[in-house]
Every structure is written in structure tokens, then in C-alpha cells.
Coordinates of C-alpha atoms and ligand atoms in Angstrom, one line a residue:
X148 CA 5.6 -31.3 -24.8
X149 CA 5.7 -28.0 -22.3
X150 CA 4.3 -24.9 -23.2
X151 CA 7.7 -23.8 -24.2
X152 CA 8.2 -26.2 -26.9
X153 CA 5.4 -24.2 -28.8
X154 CA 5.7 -21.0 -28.4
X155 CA 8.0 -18.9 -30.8
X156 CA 11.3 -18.5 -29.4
X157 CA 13.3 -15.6 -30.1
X158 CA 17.5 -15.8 -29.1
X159 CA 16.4 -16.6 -25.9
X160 CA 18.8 -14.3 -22.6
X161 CA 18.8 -14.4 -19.4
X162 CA 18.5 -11.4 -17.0
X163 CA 19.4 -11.9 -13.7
X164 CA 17.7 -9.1 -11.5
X165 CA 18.9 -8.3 -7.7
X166 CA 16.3 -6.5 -6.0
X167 CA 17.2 -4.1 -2.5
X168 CA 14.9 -1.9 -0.4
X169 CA 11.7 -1.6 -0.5
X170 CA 8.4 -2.9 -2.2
X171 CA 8.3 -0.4 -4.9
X172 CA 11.5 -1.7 -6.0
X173 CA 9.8 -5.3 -6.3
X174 CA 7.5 -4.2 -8.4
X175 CA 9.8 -2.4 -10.6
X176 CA 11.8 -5.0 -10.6
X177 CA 8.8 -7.1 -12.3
X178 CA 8.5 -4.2 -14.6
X179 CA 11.9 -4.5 -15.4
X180 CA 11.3 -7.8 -16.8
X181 CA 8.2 -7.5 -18.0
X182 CA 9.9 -4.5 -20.6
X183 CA 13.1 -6.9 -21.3
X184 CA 10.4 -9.9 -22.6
X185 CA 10.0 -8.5 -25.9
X186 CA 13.6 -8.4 -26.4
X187 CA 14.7 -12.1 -25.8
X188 CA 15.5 -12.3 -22.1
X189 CA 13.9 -14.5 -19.6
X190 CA 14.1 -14.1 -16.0
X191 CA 16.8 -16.2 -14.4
X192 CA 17.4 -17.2 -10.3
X193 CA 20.8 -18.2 -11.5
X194 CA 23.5 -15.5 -11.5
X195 CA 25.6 -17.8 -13.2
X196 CA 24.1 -18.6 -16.4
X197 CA 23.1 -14.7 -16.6
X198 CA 23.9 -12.3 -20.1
X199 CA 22.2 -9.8 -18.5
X200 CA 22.2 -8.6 -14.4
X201 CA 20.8 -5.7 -13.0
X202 CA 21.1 -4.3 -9.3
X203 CA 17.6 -2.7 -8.4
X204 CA 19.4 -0.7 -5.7
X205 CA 17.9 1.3 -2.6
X206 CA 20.0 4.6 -1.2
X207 CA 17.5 5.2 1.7
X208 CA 20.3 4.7 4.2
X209 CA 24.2 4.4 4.0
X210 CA 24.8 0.6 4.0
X211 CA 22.1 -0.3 1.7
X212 CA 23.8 1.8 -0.4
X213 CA 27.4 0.9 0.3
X214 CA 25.9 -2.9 -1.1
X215 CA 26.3 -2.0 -4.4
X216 CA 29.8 -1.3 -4.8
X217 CA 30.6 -4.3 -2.9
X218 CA 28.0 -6.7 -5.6
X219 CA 29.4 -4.8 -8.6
X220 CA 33.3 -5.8 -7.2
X221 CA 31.9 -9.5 -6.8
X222 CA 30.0 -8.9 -10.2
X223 CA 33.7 -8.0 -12.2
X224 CA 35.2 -11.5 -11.2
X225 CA 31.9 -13.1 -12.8
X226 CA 32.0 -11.7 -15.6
X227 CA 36.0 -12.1 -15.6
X228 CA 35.1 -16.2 -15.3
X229 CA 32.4 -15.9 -17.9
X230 CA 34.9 -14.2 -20.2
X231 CA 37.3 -16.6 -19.6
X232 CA 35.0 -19.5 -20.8
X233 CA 34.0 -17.6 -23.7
X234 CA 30.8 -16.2 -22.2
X235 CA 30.3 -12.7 -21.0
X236 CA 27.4 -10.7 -19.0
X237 CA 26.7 -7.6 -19.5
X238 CA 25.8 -5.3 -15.7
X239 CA 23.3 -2.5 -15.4
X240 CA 22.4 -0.6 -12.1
X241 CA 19.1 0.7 -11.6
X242 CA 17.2 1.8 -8.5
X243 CA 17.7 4.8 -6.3
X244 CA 21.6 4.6 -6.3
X245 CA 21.5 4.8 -9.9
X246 CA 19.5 7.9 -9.5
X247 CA 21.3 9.5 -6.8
X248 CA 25.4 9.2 -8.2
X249 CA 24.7 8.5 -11.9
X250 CA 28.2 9.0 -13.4
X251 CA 29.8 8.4 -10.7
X252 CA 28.9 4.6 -10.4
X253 CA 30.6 4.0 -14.1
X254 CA 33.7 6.4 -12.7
X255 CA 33.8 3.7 -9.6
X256 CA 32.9 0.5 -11.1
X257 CA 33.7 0.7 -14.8
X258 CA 32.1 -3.2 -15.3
X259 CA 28.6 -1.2 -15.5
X260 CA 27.3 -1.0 -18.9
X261 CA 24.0 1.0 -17.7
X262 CA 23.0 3.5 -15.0
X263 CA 19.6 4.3 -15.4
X264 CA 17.3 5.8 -12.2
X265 CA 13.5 4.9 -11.5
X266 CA 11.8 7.5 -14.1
X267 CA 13.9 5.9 -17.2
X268 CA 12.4 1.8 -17.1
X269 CA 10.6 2.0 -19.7
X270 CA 13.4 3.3 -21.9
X271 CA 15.5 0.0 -20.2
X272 CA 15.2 -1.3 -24.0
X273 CA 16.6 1.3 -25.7
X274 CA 19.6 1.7 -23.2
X275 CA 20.0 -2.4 -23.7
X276 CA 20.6 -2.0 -27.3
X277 CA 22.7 1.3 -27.1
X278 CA 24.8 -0.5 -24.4
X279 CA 24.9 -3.7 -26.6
X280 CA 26.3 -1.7 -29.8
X281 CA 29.7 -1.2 -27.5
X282 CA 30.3 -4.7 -26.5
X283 CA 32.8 -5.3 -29.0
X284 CA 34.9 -2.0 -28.8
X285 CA 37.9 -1.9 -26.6
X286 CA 37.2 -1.4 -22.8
X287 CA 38.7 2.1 -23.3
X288 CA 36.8 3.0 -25.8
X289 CA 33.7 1.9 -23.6
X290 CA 31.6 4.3 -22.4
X291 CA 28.5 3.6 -20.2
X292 CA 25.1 4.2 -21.1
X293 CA 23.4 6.5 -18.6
X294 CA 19.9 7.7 -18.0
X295 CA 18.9 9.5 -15.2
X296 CA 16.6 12.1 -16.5
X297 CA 12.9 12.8 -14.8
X298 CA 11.2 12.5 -18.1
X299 CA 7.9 14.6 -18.6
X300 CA 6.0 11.5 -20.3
X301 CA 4.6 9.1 -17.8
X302 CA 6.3 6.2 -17.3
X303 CA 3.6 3.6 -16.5
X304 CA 1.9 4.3 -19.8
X305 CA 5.4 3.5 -21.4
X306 CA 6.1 0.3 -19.3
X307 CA 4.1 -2.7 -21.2
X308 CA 0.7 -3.9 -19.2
X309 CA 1.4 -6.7 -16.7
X310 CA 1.3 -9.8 -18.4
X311 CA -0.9 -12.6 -17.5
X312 CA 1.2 -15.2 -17.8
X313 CA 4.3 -13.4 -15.9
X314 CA 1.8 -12.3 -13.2
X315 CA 0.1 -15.9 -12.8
X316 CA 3.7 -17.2 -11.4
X317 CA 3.3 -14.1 -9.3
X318 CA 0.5 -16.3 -7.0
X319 CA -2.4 -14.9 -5.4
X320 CA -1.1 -11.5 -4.2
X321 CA 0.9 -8.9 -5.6
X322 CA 1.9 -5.2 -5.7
X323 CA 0.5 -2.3 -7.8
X324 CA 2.1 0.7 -7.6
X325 CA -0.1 3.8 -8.1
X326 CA 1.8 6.9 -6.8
X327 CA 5.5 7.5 -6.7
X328 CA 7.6 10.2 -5.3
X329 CA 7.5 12.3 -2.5
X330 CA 6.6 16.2 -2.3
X331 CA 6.9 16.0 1.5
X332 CA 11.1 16.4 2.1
X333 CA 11.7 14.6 5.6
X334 CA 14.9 16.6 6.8
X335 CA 16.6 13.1 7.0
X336 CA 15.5 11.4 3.8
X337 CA 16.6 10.9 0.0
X338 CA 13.6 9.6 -1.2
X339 CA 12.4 13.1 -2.8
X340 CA 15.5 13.5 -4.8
X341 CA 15.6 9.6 -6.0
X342 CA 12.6 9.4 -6.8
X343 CA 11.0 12.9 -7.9
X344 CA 8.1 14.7 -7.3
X345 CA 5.3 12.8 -6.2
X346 CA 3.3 11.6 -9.1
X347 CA -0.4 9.6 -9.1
X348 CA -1.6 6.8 -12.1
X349 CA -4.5 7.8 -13.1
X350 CA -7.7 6.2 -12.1
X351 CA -8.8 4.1 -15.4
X352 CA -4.8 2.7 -15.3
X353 CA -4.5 1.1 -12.1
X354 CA -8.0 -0.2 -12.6
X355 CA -7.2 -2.1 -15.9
X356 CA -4.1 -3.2 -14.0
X357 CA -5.9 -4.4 -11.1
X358 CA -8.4 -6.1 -13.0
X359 CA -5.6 -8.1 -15.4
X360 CA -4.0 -9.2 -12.1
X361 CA -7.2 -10.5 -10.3
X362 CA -8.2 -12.2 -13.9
X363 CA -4.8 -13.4 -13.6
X364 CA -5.7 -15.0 -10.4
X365 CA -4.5 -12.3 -7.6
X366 CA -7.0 -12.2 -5.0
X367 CA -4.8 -9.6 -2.3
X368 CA -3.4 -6.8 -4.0
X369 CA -1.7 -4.1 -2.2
X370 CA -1.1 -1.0 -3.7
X371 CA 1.9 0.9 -3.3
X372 CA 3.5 4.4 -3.2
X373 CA 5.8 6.4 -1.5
X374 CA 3.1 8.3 0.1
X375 CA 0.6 5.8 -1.0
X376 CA -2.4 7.6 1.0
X377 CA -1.1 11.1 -0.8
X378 CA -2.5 9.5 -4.2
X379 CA -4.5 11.7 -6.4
X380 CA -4.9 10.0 -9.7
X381 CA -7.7 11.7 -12.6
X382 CA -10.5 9.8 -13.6
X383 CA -11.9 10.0 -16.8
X384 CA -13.6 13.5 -15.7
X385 CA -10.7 15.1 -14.8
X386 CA -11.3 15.3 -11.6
X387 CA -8.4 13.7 -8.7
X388 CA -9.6 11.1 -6.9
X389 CA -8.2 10.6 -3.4
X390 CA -7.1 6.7 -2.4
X391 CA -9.9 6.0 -0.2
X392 CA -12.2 6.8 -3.5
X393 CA -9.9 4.2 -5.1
X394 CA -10.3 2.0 -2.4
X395 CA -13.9 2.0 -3.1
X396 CA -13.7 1.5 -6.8
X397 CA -11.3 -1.3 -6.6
X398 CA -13.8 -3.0 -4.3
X399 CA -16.0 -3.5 -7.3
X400 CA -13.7 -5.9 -8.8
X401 CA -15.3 -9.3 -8.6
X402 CA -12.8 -11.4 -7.3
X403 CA -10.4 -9.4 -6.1
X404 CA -10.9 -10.4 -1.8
X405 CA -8.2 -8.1 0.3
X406 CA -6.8 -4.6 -0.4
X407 CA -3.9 -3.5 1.2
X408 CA -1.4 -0.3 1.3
X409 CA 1.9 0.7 1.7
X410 CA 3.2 3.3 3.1
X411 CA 1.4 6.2 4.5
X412 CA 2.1 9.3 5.9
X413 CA -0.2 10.3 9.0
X414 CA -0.7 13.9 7.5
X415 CA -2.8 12.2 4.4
X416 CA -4.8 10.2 6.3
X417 CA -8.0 11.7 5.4
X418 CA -11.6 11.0 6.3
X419 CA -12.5 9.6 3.0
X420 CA -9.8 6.5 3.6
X421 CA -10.8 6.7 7.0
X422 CA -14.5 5.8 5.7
X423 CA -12.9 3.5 3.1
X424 CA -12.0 1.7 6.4
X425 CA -15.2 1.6 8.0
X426 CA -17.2 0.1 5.3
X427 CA -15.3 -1.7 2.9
X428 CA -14.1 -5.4 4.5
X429 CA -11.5 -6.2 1.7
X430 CA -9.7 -3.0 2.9
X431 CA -7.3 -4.9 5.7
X432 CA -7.4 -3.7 9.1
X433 CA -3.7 -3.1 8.9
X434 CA -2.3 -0.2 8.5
X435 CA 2.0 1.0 8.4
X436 CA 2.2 4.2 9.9
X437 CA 5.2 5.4 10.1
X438 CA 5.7 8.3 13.2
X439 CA 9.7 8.4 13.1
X440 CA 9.6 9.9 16.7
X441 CA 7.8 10.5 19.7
X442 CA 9.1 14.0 20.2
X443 CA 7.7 17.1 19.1
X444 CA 11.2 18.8 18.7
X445 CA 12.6 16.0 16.8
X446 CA 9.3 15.4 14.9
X447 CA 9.6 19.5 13.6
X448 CA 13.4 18.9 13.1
X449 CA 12.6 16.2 10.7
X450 CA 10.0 18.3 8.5
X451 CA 7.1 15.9 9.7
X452 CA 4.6 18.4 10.1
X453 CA 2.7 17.1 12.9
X454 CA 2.6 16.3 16.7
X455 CA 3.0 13.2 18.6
X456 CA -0.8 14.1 19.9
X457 CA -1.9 14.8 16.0
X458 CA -0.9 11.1 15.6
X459 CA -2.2 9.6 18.4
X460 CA -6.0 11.3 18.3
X461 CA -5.2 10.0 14.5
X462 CA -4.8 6.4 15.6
X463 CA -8.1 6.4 18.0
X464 CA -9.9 8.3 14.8
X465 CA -8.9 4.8 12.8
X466 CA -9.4 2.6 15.7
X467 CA -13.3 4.1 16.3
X468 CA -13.7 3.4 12.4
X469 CA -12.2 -0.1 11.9
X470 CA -12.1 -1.0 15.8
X471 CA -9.9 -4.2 15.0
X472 CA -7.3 -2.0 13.4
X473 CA -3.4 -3.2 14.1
X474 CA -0.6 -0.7 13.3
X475 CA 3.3 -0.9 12.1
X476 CA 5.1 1.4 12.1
X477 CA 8.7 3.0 11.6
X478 CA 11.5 4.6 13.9
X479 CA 14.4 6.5 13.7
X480 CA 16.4 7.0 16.6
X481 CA 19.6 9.4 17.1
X482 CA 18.5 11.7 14.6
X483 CA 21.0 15.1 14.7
X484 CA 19.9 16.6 18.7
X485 CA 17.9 13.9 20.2
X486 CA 18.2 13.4 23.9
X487 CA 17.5 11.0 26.5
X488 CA 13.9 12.5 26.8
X489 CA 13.5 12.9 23.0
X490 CA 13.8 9.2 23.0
X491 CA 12.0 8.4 26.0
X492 CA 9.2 10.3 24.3
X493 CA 9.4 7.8 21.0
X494 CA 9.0 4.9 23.7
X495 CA 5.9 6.7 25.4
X496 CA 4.5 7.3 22.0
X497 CA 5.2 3.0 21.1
X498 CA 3.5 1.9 24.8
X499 CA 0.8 4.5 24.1
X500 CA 0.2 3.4 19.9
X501 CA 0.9 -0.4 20.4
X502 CA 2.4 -1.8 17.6
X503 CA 1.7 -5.3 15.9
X504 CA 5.2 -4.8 14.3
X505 CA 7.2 -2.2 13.7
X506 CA 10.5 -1.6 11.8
X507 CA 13.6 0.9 13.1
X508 CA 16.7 2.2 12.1
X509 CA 19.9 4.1 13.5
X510 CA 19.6 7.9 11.8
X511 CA 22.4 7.5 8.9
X512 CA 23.3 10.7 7.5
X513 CA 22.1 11.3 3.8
X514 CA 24.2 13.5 1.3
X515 CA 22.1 16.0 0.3
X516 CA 19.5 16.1 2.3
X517 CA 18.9 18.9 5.0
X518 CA 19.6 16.6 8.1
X519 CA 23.1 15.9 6.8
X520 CA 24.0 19.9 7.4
X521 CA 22.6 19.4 11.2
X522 CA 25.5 19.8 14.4
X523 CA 24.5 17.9 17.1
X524 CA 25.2 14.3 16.1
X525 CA 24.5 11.5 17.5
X526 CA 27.2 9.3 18.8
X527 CA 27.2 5.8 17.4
X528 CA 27.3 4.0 21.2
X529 CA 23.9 5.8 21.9
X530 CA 22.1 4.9 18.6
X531 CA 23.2 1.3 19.4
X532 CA 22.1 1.4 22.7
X533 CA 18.8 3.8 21.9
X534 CA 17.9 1.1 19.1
X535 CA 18.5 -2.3 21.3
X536 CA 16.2 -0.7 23.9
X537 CA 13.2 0.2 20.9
X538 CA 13.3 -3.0 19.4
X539 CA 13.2 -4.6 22.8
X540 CA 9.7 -3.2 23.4
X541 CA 8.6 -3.7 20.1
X542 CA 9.7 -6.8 20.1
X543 CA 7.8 -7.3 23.2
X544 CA 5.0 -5.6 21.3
X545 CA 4.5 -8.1 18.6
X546 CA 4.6 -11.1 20.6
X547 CA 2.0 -9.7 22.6
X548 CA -0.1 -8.8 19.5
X549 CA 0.1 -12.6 18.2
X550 CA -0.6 -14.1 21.7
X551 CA -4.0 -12.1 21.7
X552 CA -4.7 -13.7 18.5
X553 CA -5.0 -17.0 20.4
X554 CA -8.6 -18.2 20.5
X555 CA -10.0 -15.8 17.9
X556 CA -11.2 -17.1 14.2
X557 CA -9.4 -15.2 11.2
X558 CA -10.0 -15.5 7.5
X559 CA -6.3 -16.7 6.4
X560 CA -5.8 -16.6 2.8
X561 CA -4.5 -20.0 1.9
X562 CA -1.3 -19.6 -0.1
X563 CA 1.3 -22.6 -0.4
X564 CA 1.9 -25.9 1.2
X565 CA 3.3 -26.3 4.5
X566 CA 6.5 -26.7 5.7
X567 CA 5.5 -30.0 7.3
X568 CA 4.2 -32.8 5.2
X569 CA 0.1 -32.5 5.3
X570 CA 0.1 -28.6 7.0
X571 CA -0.7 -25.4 4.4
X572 CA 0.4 -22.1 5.0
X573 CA -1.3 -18.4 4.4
X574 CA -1.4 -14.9 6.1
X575 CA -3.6 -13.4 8.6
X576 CA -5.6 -10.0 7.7
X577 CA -2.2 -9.0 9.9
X578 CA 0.4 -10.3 7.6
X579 CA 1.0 -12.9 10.3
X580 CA 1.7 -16.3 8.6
X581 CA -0.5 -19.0 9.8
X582 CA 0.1 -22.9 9.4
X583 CA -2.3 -25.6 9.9
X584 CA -3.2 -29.1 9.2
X585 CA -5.2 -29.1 6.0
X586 CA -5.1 -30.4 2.3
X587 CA -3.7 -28.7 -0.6
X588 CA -7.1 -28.5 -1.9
X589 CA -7.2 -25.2 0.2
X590 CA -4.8 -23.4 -1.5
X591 CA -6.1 -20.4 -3.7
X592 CA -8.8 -19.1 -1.2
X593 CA -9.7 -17.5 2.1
X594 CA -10.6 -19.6 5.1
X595 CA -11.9 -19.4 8.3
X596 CA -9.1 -20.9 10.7
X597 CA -9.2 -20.7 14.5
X598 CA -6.1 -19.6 16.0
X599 CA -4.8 -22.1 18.8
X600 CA -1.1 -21.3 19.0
X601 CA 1.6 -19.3 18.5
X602 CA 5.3 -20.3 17.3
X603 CA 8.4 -18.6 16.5
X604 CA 7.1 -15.6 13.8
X605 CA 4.0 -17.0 13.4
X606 CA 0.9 -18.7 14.4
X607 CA -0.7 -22.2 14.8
X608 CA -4.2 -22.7 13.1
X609 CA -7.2 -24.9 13.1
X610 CA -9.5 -24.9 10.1
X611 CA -13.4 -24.2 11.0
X612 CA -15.3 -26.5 9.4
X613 CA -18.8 -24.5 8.9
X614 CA -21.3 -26.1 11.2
X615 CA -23.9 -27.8 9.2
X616 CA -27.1 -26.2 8.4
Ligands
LIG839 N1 7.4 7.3 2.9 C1 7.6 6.6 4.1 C2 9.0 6.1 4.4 C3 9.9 5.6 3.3 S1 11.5 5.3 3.8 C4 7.2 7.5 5.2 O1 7.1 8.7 5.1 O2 7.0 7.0 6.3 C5 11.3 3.9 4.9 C6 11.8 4.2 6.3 O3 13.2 4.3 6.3 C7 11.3 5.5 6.9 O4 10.1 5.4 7.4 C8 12.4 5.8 8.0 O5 12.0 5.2 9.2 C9 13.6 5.1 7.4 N2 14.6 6.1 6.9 C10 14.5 7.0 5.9 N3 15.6 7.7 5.8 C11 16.4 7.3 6.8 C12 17.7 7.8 7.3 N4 18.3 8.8 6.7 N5 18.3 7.1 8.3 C13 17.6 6.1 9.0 N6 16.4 5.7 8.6 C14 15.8 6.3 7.5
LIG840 FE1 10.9 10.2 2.9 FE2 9.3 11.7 4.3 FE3 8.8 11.3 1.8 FE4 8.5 9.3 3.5 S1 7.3 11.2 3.5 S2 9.4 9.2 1.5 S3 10.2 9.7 4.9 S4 10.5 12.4 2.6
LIG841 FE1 15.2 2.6 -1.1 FE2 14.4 4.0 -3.1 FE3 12.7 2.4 -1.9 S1 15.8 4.6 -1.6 S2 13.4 2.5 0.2 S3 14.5 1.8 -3.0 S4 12.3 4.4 -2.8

């Protein structure tokens, strides 16, 4: 008998959920689910056998939001199959794209039941049933349910608590967002108008959230936000606690061995997370830091509000803190007026950071935003070449960083079996994944493991046996 044989079922459905973008969108995506439970569905990796899909969509740049159109055309044949057969499936998009057209995604693609943006999740129940209720009218009579309102009650409260059992499939590391939004309006990016003002869960939330995850087995959580390091949740005082005091706090969690964060913006990099850094060991010595450019004209053209000198006295600040520190980082090149020496600057700024990894894009114009109103574009030929020639020294970058790992011991958290028949497999403090010979025994905890190699994307360890005493 499995443990599904005797627990109540209620009609049991399937959601399908298709997640783009970033991390904050894999957690919501969880969330998603996690509200859907009490309603019947189950989470399905099959399209096919779906009643329910929804597109988690990302609008950050033009072709990840060009995707959904293209999904929701393959999505109509689906469904036209399903219906064929008897069956149907009912289609929802959610996600920054649902925030950002609204309407017009129904007017486009009128196979969407639901449009509903980030803020409205935990109404995802309501809009099911109101959506359901038209099913059997005529397909002109149909009329998509839409919800993109910023609501003034808080979301997270709204959402139900991660649940144990969902979260123990979840393995030994997850996400937890705690701030969402973004007050800072980069001239180039939509994030502040899909997602809202920036918003922090308060202090006694995430820590009951945390706390059910580790209980649940989580030993790596990494928190996430926006402008993560901007987070300002209230404790029970009143009083707004900064995410370096949270770092400190969520140390106390027994059980709970690596903290990590994602992403931060280099003008809330205060001293308190600085600190956070220095004395707390759980709190990895990786940071994302995204600089966007190595210019200081392009870096005040893009509303950045700081220098390429701010950010690199910033770096050695971190580095004289946590001297083991490795960075990633993000890049735009060709935004609206950069030159050949704007750019050359964003590669002096890379040689002068060095970057475990970093992640860059071609500048893709945004509606709405202020950068899309900019002369001064950048032809497509130069981004092309502009981005070959960044990720060539990146590139060159992060092979470098894992060569110097050769020879030095890491603690590699332990997380699956190997791809090879008696090897495991885990992740460096540096988000490096690490395979070595060793027994499945080792899964579920941190190791010491000596690095001896490196291979395609990762790295070859050896487990230290501790000398005996
Ligand atoms: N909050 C983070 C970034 C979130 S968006 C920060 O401030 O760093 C993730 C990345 O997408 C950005 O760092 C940027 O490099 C890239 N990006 C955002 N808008 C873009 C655009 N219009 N064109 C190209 N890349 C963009
Ligand atoms: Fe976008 Fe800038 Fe906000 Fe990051 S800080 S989300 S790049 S507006
Ligand atoms: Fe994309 Fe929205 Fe995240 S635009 S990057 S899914 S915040």
C-alpha cells in the first residue's frame, strides 16, 4: 500500500506548471501549487495528461517574453487534441507577462482562461473557480478571468505555509523569498512595474518558514528578492530589520548549515551584511553582484546610482571581510549610447572584479521603461559582437576560478547520486557541482572533499576521510 492509498482523495487534477525567468518565479511557482492542493490538483511533469497548465512567465527582456505567445499557440492544438478525445485543459498565464499586458494576452490568445500577475497568487483559487463556472458556455460568450491588481493585503500571509510533505520532495535546498519588488527603476528594466514596489516579509514569517523547511529536511536555503540585500522586514517590535540582522537570526536555526542570497544591488550592501559575512560561516562566500557596466556614463544613464570605483572599493570592503569571497555578476552591453570605450570600460571593470561566473545580455528595449524613449541605439552587429567578446573573458574567467580550486579541501554538500555508477554529486560553497567516488550513504550532509580535477562545468573530488585521532 503507498501513502496514497490512505490518504483522502478529493477529485484528484492535474496542474501542469511551466516556469520562465528567474528564481523568484520558482518559488512562486511552488506557491502556485502549494495554493491549488486544497482544491484537488496535483502537480504533474506531464503536459499531456494536464486539466490545468499555467505559464509562470518572465518579461525582463524581449524574447523571454515573445515565449509565451509562441507556448499558448502550441498550447491551443493541445487542448484542441484533448477536446477531441473528450478531455479538455483549462490555460492560465501568470508571471510578469501576465502583469505587464493583462488584457491583452486574452485579446491575442483567446485559449487563456486566466491572467493573473505576481501580487494576485493567493487569490489563484478564487480565479480557478470563477474561470471554471464558464467552461460550459459558448466560446463567445467566454470571457477571461483577469487579475492584475497590486492588492494592499500581503500576499505571503494569504499564500498557505509551505507544506512539509511538498517541501520534502523539494531535497535539501530551497528558495525563500523574503522581499519582492523593486523601488530602484534601472532606466532599462521592467521589473518595477511587474512586480511593484518593493515590499519585505516580516521577520517572525520568514523565520517560521525557514524553520518548517529545515524541519522538513532543507539544510541550504537561499533567500530571495529582487533586491534581496534591500530587505527591511518588522520584527515583532516594530522595528525593520536589515538582511544582514536576518542573516544572523536565521543562523540560530539548528540544522539549517548554508545561507545564501539572490540578487543584490551594490548600493544596499551595507556594513551590517557586510559583518553578517565576516562572522557567520553558513552565510556562503558567494555573492551575485550585478554592475550592468563598467562606465560611469552608461552606469548614470541606467539609473544605477553609483560608480564603477563605488563598486570596486565595495568588492575589496567584502573581500577584507570574508577574504575567500567569489563574485557573479550581470552585464548589459549596447545599452542606448555606449561606445567602444564604454565597453572597454565594462571589460576593465570584469579583469579588475574577477568573476567566478557571471551572466550577460544584449540591451533589449523594454516598453515602458525610460531606456526605451533613449536615441542612440545600439546596432544589433555591435551587441553581437560586444557580447561574444564579454563572454569570452568571462568565460575565461570561470575556468580560471575552478582551476584554482584544484588542490584545496571544500565542504560539498552531498545531494544526489552520481552520474556514474558508485560517484555522488553536490555543490561547492561556489555553486560549482562536484562529483566523486563515494556511497550513497553520503547523501543528505556536508563533506569535506579535496578537489583534484576539474571537468567540463564542474569539478572532480576526493572525499577526506578525517585522520584518526
Ligand atoms: N535586481 C537585479 C536584476 C534583476 S533582472 C539587479 O538589480 O541587479 C536580471 C538581469 O537581467 C539584470 O541584472 C540585467 O543584467 C538583465 N536585464 C534586465 N533588464 C534588461 C534589459 N532590458 N535588457 C537586457 N538585459 C536586462
Ligand atoms: Fe531592475 Fe534595477 Fe530593480 Fe534590479 S535594481 S530589479 S535591475 S530596476
Ligand atoms: Fe523575469 Fe519577472 Fe523575474 S520579469 S526575471 S520573472 S521578476
Amino acid at each position: 500500500m503507498t501513502e496514497t492509498d490512505i490518504l483522502p482523495q478529493p477529485a484528484q487534477k492535474r496542474v501542469f506548471i511551466k516556469t520562465y525567468g528567474c528564481q523568484m518565479n520558482v518559488y512562486d511557482s511552488d506557491r502556485m501549487a502549494d495554493a491549488l492542493a486544497p482544491q484537488g490538483y496535483v502537480p504533474t511533469q506531464e503536459i499531456g495528461e494536464a486539466d490545468l497548465v499555467l505559464l509562470n512567465t518572465c518579461h525582463i527582456r524581449e524574447k523571454a517574453s515573445e515565449k509565451v505567445f509562441s507556448e499558448l499557440g502550441r498550447l491551443r492544438e493541445l487542448q484542441d487534441e484533448k477536446r477531441a478525445t473528450g478531455g479538455d485543459m483549462m490555460i492560465g498565464v501568470a508571471g510578469c507577462v501576465a502583469q505587464a499586458e493583462g488584457e491583452e494576452i486574452a485579446r491575442r490568445a483567446p485559449v487563456v482562461d486566466m491572467v493573473f500577475g505576481p501580487q494576485a497568487y493567493h487569490r489563484l483559487p478564487d480565479m480557478l473557480q470563477r474561470a471554471e463556472a464558464q467552461r460550459h458556455l459558448h466560446p463567445a460568450l467566454k470571457k477571461a478571468v483577469i487579475d492584475t491588481d497590486f492588492p494592499e493585503e500581503d500576499k505571503f500571509a494569504h499564500l498557505p505555509a509551505a507544506r512539509k510533505e511538498v517541501t520534502i520532495k523539494r531535497g535539501l535546498t530551497a528558495f525563500l523569498t523574503v522581499q519582492e519588488g523593486c523601488d530602484k527603476f534601472c532606466s532599462f528594466c521592467v521589473v518595477p512595474y511587474t512586480r511593484g514596489a518593493e515590499v519585505s516579509r516580516p521577520v517572525a514569517q520568514v523565520l517560521a518558514e525557514a524553520r518548517n523547511l529545515v524541519e522538513a529536511g532543507v539544510k541550504e536555503l537561499t533567500l530571495l528578492g529582487q533586491n534581496v540585500n534591500a530587505y527591511h522586514g518588522v520584527d515583532a517590535a516594530g522595528r525593520a530589520v536589515g538582511l544582514g540582522e536576518l542573516a544572523y537570526l536565521l543562523a540560530d536555526i539548528p540544522g539549517l548549515e548554508r545561507l545564501r542570497y539572490t540578487t543584490s544591488h551594490p548600493r544596499d550592501m551595507d556594513d551590517a551584511l557586510i559583518a553578517a559575512h565576516r562572522d557567520l560561516p553558513l552565510l556562503m562566500p558567494y555573492l551575485h553582484l550585478p554592475v550592468q557596466s563598467g562606465s560611469d556614463r552608461i552606469l548614470k544613464a541606467m539609473n544605477r546610482k553609483h560608480t564603477a570605483a563605488e563598486y570596486l572599493r565595495l568588492i575589496e570592503r567584502i573581500k577584507s571581510a570574508r577574504p575567500d569571497m567569489a563574485l557573479s555578476g550581470d552585464f548589459i552591453v549596447g545599452f542606448p549610447g555606449e561606445t567602444d570605450q564604454d565597453f572597454e570600460d565594462t571589460l576593465t571593470i570584469i579583469r579588475e572584479t574577477g568573476y567566478a561566473s557571471a551572466y550577460s545580455f544584449k540591451y533589449s528595449t523594454r516598453p515602458g521603461t525610460p531606456g526605451a524613449n533613449l536615441g542612440d541605439q545600439v546596432a544589433e552587429e555591435i551587441k553581437t559582437e560586444r557580447l561574444y567578446r564579454l563572454q569570452e573573458l568571462v568565460n575565461q574567467q570561470t575556468t580560471d576560478f575552478h582551476a584554482s580550486c584544484v588542490g584545496k579541501t571544500m565542504p560539498v554538500l552531498i545531494e544526489r547520486v552520481g552520474r556514474m555508477p558508485g560517484q555522488v554529486g553536490g555543490r561547492s560553497p561556489y555553486l560549482q557541482a562536484v562529483h566523486l567516488d563515494g556511497s550513497p550513504d553520503l547523501i543528505g550532509a556536508i563533506h569535506e572533499v579535496e578537489i583534484v580535477g576539474t571537468s567540463t562545468n564542474s569539478l572532480v573530488g576526493r572525499l577526506k576521510v578525517a585522520a584518526a585521532a
